[in-house]
Coordinates of C-alpha atoms and ligand atoms in Angstrom, one line a residue:
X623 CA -0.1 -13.1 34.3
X624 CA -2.1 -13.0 37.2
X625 CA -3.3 -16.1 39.3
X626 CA -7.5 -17.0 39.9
X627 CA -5.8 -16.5 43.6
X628 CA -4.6 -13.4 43.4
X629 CA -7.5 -11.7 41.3
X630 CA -9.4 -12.5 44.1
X631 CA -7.7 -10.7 46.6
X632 CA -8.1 -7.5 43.9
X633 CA -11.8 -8.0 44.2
X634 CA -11.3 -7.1 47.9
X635 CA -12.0 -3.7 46.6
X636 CA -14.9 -1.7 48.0
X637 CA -16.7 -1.0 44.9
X638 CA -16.9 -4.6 44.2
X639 CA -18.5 -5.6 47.1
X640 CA -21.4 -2.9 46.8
X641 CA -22.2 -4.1 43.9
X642 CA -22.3 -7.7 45.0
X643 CA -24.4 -7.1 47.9
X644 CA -26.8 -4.7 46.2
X645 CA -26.9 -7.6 43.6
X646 CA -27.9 -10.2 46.5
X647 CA -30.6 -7.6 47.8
X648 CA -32.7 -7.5 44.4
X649 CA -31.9 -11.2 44.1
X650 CA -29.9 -10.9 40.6
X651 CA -26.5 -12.6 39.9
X652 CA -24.2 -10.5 38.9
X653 CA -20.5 -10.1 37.2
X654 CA -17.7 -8.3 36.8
X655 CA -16.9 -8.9 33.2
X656 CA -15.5 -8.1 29.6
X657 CA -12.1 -6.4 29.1
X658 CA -11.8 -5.7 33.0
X659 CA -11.5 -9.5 33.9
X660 CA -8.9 -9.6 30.9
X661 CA -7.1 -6.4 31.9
X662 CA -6.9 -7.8 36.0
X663 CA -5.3 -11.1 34.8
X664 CA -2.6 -9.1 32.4
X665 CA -2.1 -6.8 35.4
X666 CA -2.9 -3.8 32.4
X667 CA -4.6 -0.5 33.6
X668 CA -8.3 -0.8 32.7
X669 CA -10.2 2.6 32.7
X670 CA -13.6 1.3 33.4
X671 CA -15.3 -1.9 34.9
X672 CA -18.0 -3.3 33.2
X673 CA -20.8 -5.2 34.8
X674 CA -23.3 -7.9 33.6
X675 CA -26.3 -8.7 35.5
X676 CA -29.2 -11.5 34.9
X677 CA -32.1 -9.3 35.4
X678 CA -32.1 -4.8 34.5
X679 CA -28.7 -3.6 34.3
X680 CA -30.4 -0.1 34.6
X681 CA -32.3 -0.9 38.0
X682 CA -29.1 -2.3 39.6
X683 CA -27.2 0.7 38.6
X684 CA -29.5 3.1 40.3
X685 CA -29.6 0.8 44.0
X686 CA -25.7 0.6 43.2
X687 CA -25.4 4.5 43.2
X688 CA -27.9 4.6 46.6
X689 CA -26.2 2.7 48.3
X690 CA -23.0 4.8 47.5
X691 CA -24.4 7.8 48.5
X692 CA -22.9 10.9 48.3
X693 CA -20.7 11.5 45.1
X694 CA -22.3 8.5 43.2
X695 CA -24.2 10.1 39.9
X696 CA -26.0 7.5 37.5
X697 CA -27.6 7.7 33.8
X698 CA -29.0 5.3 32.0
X699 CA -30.2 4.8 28.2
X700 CA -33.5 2.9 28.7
X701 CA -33.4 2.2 25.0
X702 CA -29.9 0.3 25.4
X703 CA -31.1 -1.3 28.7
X704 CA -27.5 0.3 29.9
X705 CA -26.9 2.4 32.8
X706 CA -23.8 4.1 34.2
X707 CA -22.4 5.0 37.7
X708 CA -19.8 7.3 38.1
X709 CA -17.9 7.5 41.4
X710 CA -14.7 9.7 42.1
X711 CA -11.8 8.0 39.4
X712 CA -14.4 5.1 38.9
X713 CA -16.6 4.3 35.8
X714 CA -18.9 1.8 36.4
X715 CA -20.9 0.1 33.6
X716 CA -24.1 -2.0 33.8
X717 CA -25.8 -3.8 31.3
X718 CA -28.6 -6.6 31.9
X719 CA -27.3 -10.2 30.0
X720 CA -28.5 -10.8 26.7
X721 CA -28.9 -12.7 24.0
X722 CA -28.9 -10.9 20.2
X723 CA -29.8 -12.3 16.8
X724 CA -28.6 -10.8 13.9
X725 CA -30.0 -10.9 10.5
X726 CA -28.6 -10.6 6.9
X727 CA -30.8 -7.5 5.8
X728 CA -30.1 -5.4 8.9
X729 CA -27.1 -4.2 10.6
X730 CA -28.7 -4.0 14.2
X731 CA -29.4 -6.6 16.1
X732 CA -33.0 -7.9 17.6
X733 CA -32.0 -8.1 21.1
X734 CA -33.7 -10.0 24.0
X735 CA -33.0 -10.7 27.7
X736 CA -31.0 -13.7 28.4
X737 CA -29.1 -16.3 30.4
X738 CA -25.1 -15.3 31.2
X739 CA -24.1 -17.5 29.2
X740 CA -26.2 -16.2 25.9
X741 CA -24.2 -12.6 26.9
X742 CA -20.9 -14.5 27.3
X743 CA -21.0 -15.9 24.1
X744 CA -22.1 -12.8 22.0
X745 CA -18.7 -11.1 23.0
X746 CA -16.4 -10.6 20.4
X747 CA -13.1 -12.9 21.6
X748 CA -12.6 -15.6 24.3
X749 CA -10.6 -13.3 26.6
X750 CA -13.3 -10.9 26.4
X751 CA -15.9 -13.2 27.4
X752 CA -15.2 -13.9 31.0
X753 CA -17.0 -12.9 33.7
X754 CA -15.9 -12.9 37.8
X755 CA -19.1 -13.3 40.4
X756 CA -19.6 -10.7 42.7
X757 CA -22.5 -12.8 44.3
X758 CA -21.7 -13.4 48.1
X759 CA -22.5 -17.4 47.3
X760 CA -19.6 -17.7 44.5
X761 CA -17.8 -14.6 45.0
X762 CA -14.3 -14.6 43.3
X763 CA -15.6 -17.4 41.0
X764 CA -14.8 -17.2 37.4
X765 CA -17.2 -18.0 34.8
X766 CA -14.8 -19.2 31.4
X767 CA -17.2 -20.8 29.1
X768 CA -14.7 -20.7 26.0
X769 CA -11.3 -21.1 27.2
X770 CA -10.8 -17.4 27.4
X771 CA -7.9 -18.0 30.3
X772 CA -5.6 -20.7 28.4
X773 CA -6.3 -18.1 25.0
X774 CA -4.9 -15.2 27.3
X775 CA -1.8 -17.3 28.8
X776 CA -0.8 -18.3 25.0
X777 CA -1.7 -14.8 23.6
X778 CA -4.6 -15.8 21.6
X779 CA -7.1 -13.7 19.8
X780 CA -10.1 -16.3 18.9
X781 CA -13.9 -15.4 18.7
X782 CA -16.4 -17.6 20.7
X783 CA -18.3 -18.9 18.2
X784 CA -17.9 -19.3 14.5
X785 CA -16.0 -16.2 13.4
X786 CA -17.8 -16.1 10.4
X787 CA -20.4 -15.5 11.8
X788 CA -19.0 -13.9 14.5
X789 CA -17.7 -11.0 11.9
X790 CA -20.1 -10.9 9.5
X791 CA -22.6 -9.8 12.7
X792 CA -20.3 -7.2 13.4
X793 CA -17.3 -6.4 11.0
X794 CA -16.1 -4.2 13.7
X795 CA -14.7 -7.0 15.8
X796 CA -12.4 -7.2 12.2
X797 CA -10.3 -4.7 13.5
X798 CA -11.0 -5.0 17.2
X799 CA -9.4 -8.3 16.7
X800 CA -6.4 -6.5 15.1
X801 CA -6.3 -3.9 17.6
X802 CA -6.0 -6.3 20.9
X803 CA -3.3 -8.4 18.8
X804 CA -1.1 -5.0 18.6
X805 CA -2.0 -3.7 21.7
X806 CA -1.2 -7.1 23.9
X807 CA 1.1 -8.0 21.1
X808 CA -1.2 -11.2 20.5
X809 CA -1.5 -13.7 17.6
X810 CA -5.1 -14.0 15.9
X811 CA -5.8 -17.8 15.6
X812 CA -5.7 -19.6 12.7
X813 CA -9.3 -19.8 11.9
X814 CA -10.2 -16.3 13.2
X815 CA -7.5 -14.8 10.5
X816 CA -8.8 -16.6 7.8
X817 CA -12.4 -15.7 8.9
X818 CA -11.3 -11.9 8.6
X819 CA -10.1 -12.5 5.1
X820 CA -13.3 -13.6 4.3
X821 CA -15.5 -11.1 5.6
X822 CA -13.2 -8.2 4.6
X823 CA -15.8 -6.5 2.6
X824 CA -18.1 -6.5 5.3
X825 CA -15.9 -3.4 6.7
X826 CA -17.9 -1.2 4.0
X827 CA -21.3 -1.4 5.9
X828 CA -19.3 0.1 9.4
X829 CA -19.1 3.9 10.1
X830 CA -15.5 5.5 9.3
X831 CA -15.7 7.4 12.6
X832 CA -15.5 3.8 14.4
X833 CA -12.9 2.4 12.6
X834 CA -11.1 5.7 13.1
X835 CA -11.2 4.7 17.2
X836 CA -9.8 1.9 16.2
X837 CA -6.9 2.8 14.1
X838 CA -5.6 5.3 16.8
X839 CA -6.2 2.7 19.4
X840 CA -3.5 0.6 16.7
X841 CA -1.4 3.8 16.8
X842 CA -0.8 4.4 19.7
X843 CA 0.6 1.2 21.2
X844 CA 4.2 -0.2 21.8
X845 CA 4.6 -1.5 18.2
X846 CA 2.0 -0.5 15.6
X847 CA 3.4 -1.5 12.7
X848 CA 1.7 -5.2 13.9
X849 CA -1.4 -3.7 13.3
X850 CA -0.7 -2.1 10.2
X851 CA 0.8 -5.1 8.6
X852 CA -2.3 -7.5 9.8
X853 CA -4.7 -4.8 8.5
X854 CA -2.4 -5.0 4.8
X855 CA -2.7 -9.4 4.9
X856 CA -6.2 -9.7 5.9
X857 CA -7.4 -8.1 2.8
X858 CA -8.7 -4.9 5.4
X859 CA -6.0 -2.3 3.9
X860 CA -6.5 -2.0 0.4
X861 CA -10.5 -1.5 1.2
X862 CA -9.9 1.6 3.4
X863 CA -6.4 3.1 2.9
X864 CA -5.6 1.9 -0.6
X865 CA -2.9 4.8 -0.8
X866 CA -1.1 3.0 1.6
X867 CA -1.8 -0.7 0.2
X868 CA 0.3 0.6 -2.8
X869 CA 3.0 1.7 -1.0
X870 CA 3.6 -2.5 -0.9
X871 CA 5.8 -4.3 -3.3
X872 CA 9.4 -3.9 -5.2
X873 CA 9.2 -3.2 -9.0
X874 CA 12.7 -4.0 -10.8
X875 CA 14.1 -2.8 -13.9
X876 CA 17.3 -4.1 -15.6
X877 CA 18.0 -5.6 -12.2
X878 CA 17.8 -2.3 -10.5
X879 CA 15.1 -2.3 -7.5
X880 CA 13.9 0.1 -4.7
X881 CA 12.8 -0.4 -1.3
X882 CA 9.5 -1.8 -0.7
X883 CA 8.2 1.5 0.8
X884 CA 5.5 -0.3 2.8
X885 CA 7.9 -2.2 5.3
X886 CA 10.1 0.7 4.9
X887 CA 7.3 2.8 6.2
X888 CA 6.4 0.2 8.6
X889 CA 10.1 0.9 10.9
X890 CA 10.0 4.5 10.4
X891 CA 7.0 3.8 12.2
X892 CA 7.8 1.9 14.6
X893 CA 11.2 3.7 15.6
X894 CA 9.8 6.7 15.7
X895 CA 6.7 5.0 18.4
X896 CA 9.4 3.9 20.3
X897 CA 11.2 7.5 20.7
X898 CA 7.4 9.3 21.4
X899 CA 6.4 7.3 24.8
X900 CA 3.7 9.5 25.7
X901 CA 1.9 8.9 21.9
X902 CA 1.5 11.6 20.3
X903 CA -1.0 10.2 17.8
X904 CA 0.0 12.6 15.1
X905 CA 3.3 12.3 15.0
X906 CA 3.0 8.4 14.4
X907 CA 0.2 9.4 11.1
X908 CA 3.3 11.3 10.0
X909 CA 5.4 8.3 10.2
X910 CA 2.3 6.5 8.7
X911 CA 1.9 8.9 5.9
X912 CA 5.6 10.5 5.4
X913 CA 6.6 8.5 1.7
X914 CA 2.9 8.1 0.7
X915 CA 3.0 9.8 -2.4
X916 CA 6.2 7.5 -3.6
X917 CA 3.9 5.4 -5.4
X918 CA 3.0 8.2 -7.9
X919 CA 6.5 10.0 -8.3
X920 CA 8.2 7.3 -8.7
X921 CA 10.3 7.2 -12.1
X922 CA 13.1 5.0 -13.0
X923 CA 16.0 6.3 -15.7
X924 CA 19.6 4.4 -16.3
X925 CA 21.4 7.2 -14.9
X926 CA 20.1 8.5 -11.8
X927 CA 17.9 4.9 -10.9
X928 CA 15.3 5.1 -9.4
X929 CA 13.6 8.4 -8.2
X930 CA 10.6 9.9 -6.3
X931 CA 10.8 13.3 -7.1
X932 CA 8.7 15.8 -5.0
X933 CA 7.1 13.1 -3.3
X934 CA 6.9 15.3 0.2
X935 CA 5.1 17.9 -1.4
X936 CA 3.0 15.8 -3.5
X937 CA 2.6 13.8 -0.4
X938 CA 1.3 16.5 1.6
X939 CA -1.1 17.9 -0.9
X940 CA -2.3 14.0 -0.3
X941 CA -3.5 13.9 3.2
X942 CA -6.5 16.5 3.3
X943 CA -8.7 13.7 1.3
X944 CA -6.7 11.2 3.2
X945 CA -8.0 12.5 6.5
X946 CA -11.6 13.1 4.4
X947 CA -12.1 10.1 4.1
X948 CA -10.6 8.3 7.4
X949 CA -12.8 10.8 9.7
X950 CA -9.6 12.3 10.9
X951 CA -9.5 15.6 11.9
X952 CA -9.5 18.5 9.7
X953 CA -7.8 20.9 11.9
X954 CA -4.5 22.3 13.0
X955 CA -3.5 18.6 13.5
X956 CA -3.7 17.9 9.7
X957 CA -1.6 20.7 9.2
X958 CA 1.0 19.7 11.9
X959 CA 1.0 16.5 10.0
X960 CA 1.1 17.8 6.0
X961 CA 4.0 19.8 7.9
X962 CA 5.6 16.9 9.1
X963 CA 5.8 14.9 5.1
X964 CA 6.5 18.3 3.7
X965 CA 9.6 19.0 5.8
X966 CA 10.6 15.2 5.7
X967 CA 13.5 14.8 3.9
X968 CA 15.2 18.6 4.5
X969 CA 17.0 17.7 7.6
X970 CA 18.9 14.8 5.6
X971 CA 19.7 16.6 2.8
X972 CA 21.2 19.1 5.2
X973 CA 23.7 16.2 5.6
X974 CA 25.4 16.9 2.5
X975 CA 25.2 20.5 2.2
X976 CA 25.2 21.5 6.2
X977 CA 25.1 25.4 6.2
X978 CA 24.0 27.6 9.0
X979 CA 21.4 29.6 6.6
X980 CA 19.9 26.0 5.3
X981 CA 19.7 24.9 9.3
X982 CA 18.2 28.4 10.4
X983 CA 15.5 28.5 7.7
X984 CA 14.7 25.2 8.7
X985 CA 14.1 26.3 12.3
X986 CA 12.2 28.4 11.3
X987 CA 9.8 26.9 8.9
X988 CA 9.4 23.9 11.2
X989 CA 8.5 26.3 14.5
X990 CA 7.7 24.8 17.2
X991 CA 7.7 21.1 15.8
X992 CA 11.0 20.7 14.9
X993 CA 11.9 18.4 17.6
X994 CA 9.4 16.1 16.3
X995 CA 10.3 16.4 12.7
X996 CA 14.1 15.4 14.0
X997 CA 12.7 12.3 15.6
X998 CA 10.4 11.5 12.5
X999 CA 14.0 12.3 10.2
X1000 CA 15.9 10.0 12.3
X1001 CA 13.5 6.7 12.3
X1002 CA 13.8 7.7 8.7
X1003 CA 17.2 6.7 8.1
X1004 CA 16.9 3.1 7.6
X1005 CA 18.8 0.2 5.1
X1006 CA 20.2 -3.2 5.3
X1007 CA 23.4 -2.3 5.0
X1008 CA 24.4 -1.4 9.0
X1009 CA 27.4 0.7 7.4
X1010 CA 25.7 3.0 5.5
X1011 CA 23.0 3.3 8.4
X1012 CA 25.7 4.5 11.0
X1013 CA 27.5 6.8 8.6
X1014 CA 24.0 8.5 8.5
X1015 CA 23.6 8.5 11.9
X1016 CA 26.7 10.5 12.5
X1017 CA 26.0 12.8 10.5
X1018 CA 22.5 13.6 11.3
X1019 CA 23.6 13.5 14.9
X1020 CA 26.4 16.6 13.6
X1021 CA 23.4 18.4 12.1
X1022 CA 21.5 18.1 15.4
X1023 CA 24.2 19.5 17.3
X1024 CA 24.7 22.5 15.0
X1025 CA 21.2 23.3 15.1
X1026 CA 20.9 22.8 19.0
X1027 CA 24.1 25.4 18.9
X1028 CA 22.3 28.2 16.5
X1029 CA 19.3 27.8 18.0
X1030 CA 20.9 28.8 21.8
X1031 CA 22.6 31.6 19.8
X1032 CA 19.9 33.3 17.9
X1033 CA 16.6 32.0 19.3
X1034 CA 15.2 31.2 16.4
X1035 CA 12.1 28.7 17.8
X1036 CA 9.6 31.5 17.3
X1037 CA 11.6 34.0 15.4
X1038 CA 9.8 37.0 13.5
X1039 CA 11.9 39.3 11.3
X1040 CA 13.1 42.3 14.0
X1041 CA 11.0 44.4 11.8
X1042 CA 7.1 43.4 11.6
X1043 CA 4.6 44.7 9.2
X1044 CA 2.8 47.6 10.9
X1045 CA 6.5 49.0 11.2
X1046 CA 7.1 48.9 7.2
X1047 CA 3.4 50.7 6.9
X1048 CA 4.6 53.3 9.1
X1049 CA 8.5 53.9 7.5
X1050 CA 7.0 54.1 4.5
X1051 CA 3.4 55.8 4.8
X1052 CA 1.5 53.0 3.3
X1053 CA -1.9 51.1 4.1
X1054 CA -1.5 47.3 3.4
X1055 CA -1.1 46.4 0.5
X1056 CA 1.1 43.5 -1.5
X1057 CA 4.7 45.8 -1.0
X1058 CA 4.0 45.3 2.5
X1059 CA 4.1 41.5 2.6
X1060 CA 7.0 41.4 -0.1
X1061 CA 9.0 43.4 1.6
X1062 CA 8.6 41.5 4.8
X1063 CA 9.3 38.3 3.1
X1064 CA 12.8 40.3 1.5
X1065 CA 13.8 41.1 5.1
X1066 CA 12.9 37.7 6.6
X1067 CA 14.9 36.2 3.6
X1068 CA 17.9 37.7 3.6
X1069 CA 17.8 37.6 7.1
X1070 CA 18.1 34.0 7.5
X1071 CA 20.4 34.3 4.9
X1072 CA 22.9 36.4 7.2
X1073 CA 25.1 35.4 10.0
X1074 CA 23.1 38.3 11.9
X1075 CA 19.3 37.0 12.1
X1076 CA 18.3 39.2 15.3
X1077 CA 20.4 42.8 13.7
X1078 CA 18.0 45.4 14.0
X1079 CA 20.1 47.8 12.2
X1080 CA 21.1 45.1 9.3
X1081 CA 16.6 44.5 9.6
X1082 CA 16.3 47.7 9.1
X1083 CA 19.0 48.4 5.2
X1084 CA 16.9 45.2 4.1
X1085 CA 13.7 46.9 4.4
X1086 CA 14.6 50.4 2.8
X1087 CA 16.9 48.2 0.3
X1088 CA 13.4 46.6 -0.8
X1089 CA 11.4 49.2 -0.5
X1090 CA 13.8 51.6 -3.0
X1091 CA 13.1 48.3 -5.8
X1092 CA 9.7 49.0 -5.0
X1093 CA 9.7 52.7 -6.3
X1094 CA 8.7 53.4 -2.6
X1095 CA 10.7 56.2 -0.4
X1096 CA 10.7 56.6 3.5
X1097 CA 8.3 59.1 5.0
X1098 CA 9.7 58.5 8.3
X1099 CA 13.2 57.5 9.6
X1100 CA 12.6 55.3 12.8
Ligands
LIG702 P1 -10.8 -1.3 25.8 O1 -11.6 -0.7 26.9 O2 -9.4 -1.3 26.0 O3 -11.2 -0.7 24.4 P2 -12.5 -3.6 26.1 O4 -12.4 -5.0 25.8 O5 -12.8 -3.2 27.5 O6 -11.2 -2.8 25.6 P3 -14.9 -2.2 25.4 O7 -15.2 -1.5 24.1 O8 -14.7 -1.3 26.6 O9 -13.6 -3.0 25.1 O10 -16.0 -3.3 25.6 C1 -16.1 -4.0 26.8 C2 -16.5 -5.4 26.5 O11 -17.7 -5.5 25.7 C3 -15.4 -6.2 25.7 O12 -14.5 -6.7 26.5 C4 -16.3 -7.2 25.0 O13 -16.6 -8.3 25.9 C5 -17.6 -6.5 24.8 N1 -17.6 -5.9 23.4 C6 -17.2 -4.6 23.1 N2 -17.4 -4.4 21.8 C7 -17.9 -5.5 21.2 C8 -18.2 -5.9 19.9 N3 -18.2 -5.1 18.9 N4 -18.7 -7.2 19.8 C9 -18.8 -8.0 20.8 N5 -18.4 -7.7 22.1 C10 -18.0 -6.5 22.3
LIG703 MG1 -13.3 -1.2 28.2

């Protein structure tokens, strides 16, 4: 972390002093503030600055951009009192300080100007609330009304106030609280935990699309099954993903048990974040998502233990009113991931039955996302028994290398059937119709079947072969 000293010297930056001095001009102290103070100390990229002012946020914005000049474009939302300058990679923010009462009946605040330390203290944790003068009287000095520095040195996350009150304002800070302890890989205080149990209900009055921000803010850092397992012990879990919340817990029968699928779930996660650096978001709700039918196929009989039949396609079926209801996206990106459960399991059962068809039909179903299935199917393989996880290991690692070595030998990554559709119309004189596409599937089939997948010739017996069963006879020889 960061020294007082050596933030100072970062405040050497241009930007800061324009602001300061623009600030001095209209006679209004001004701060740097919010997750930008927190973010200099941590040494952590922060995408934009935000600024408090004791006087209108909106009228210093607009001198700020003037006296930038050229390049400098600011808008403001008079309603909000909330202005914003952008300038080349820079987003700066501007608010006036301010002081809001909440009440009971009503979800938004009454809001009135006031001092900085009324806007310090309506921010939603300690190292959130401190602010960094840019006046020329007290520049560099911080303002750290709550202990917001020693909270950031010990990895604290611990609201200013009462959190019950605190929370109950604004259940969002619920899962913003969540979110910093994943992201910075912080512990939520005592007090501010049991607070969030509490209020947990509260969640219901908040928009999905906002804690949607939130849970891909959760996904996407170093370790998010932190996140996750906070969400599942404050209470927060079973009131917006219950699907999940059941995934929790180890039923036994005659002393036989399974895995608790949660915390199994949670390292799949987890291994597989580490493997995707650059977050692909989706790939880590597959993870999330990939045994979340378990619950409901799982059976238990003497012989064969327990089982959980079907549960990647049950599992995919699953996710459309999953996504529904989390205000995920609807699009190709659900589909990617309902790919992702579906295919799950059918790399590792290539493990026991490796043959060349199984591995080129699987190339071919998964497309282009294959390489992310394999990383998904790897953080997959996981038990308490070290033996048995290396064992696994080696093999998958055998049906990698096989694939990797049929893939370079019939290209099979965006592989179509040598003869397409429009080509069976024309052999055998037909308009499209339901031949058409069972004859195409006949040809693909056996295909992938063969040693041969790219034979023309071999393409081209499959087709007539089909077409024969189908009472139909060539018009044209091509
Ligand atoms: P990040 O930008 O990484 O999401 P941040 O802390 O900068 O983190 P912003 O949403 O940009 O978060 O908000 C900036 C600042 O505004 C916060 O640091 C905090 O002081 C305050 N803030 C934001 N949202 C809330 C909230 N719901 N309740 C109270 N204060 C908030
Ligand atoms: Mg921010």
């Amino acid at each position: 972390m960061l020294t007082l000293k050596e933030i100072q010297k970062q405040l050497e930056s241009r930007i800061f002093h324009i602001v300061g001095e623009t600030a001095d001009d209209m006679g209004y102290e001004c701060y740097v503030v919010g997750g930008y103070v927190r973010d200099l100390f941590l040494e952590r990229h922060s995408k934009d600055k935000d600024f408090v002012t004791v006087g209108s946020g909106i009228e210093l914005a607009k001198a700020v951009a003037k006296r930038i000049g050229k390049g400098a474009h600011c808008s403001y939302f008079q309603n909000f009192g909330t202005a914003q300058v952008k300038y080349r990679a820079d987003e700066l923010e501007f608010v006036g300080a301010r002081k809001e009462s909440y009440r009971r009946d009503s979800r938004n605040p009454i809001v009135e100007n006031g001092t900085l330390d009324d806007d310090l203290s309506r921010r939603d944790f300690t190292i959130n609330a401190m602010a960094i003068s840019l006046n020329a009287a007290n520049y560099g000095e911080l303002v750290d009304r709550f202990g917001g520095l020693d909270d950031l040195a010990a990895g604290v996350i611990r609201t200013p106030l009462d959190p019950d009150i605190t929370f109950s304002d604004d259940p969002l800070r619920m899962f913003r609280a969540i979110r910093f302890a994943t992201q910075l890989n912080f512990e939520i205080a005592p007090n501010t935990f049991e607070a969030i149990r509490r209020n947990a209900e509260r969640i219901k009055i908040l928009t999905r699309e906002r804690i949607a921000t939130e849970l891909s803010k959760i996904m996407c850092s170093p370790m998010p099954s932190i996140g996750w397992k906070l969400l599942r012990d404050a209470g927060l879990l079973k009131i917006f993903l219950p699907e999940l919340e059941a995934m929790a817990g180890v039923e036994v029968v005659n002393g036989r048990g399974h895995k608790d699928n949660f915390y199994h779930t949670m390292e799949v996660l987890d291994k597989v974040a580490a493997a995707d650096t650059n977050c692909n978001e989706w790939l880590r709700w597959g993870a999330l998502l990939h045994d979340i039918a378990k619950p409901q196929t799982k059976r238990y009989d003497e012989k064969a233990g327990w089982t959980f039949h079907n549960h990647n396609f049950v599992g995919a079926k699953m996710l459309p009113r999953i996504f529904r209801n989390l205000k995920l996206p609807l699009d190709e990106r659900l589909k990617y991931v309902q790919k992702l459960v579906e295919l799950h399991m059918r790399p590792i059962a290539l493990v026991e039955e490796v043959t060349d068809s199984a591995i080129r039909r699987l190339i071919f179903e998964a497309g282009d996302d294959i390489d992310d299935l394999m990383i998904l199917c790897r953080a997959d393989i996981t038990s308490k028994n070290p033996e048995k996880v290396r064992r696994h290991l080696e093999n998958f690692e055998m049906v990698l290398e096989k694939m990797r070595i049929i893939n370079e030998k019939d290209n099979l990554r965006n592989w179509q059937p040598p003869i397409d559709g429009n080509e069976i119309m024309a052999i055998f004189g037909i308009g499209q119709c339901r031949a058409v596409g069972e004859i195409k599937n006949y040809e693909k089939d056996q295909l992938l079947e063969s040693e041969t997948p790219n034979d023309r010739e071999l393409a081209l017996k499959l087709v007539l072969e089909k077409g024969a069963s189908l009472g139909l006879t060539p018009t044209l020889r091509p």
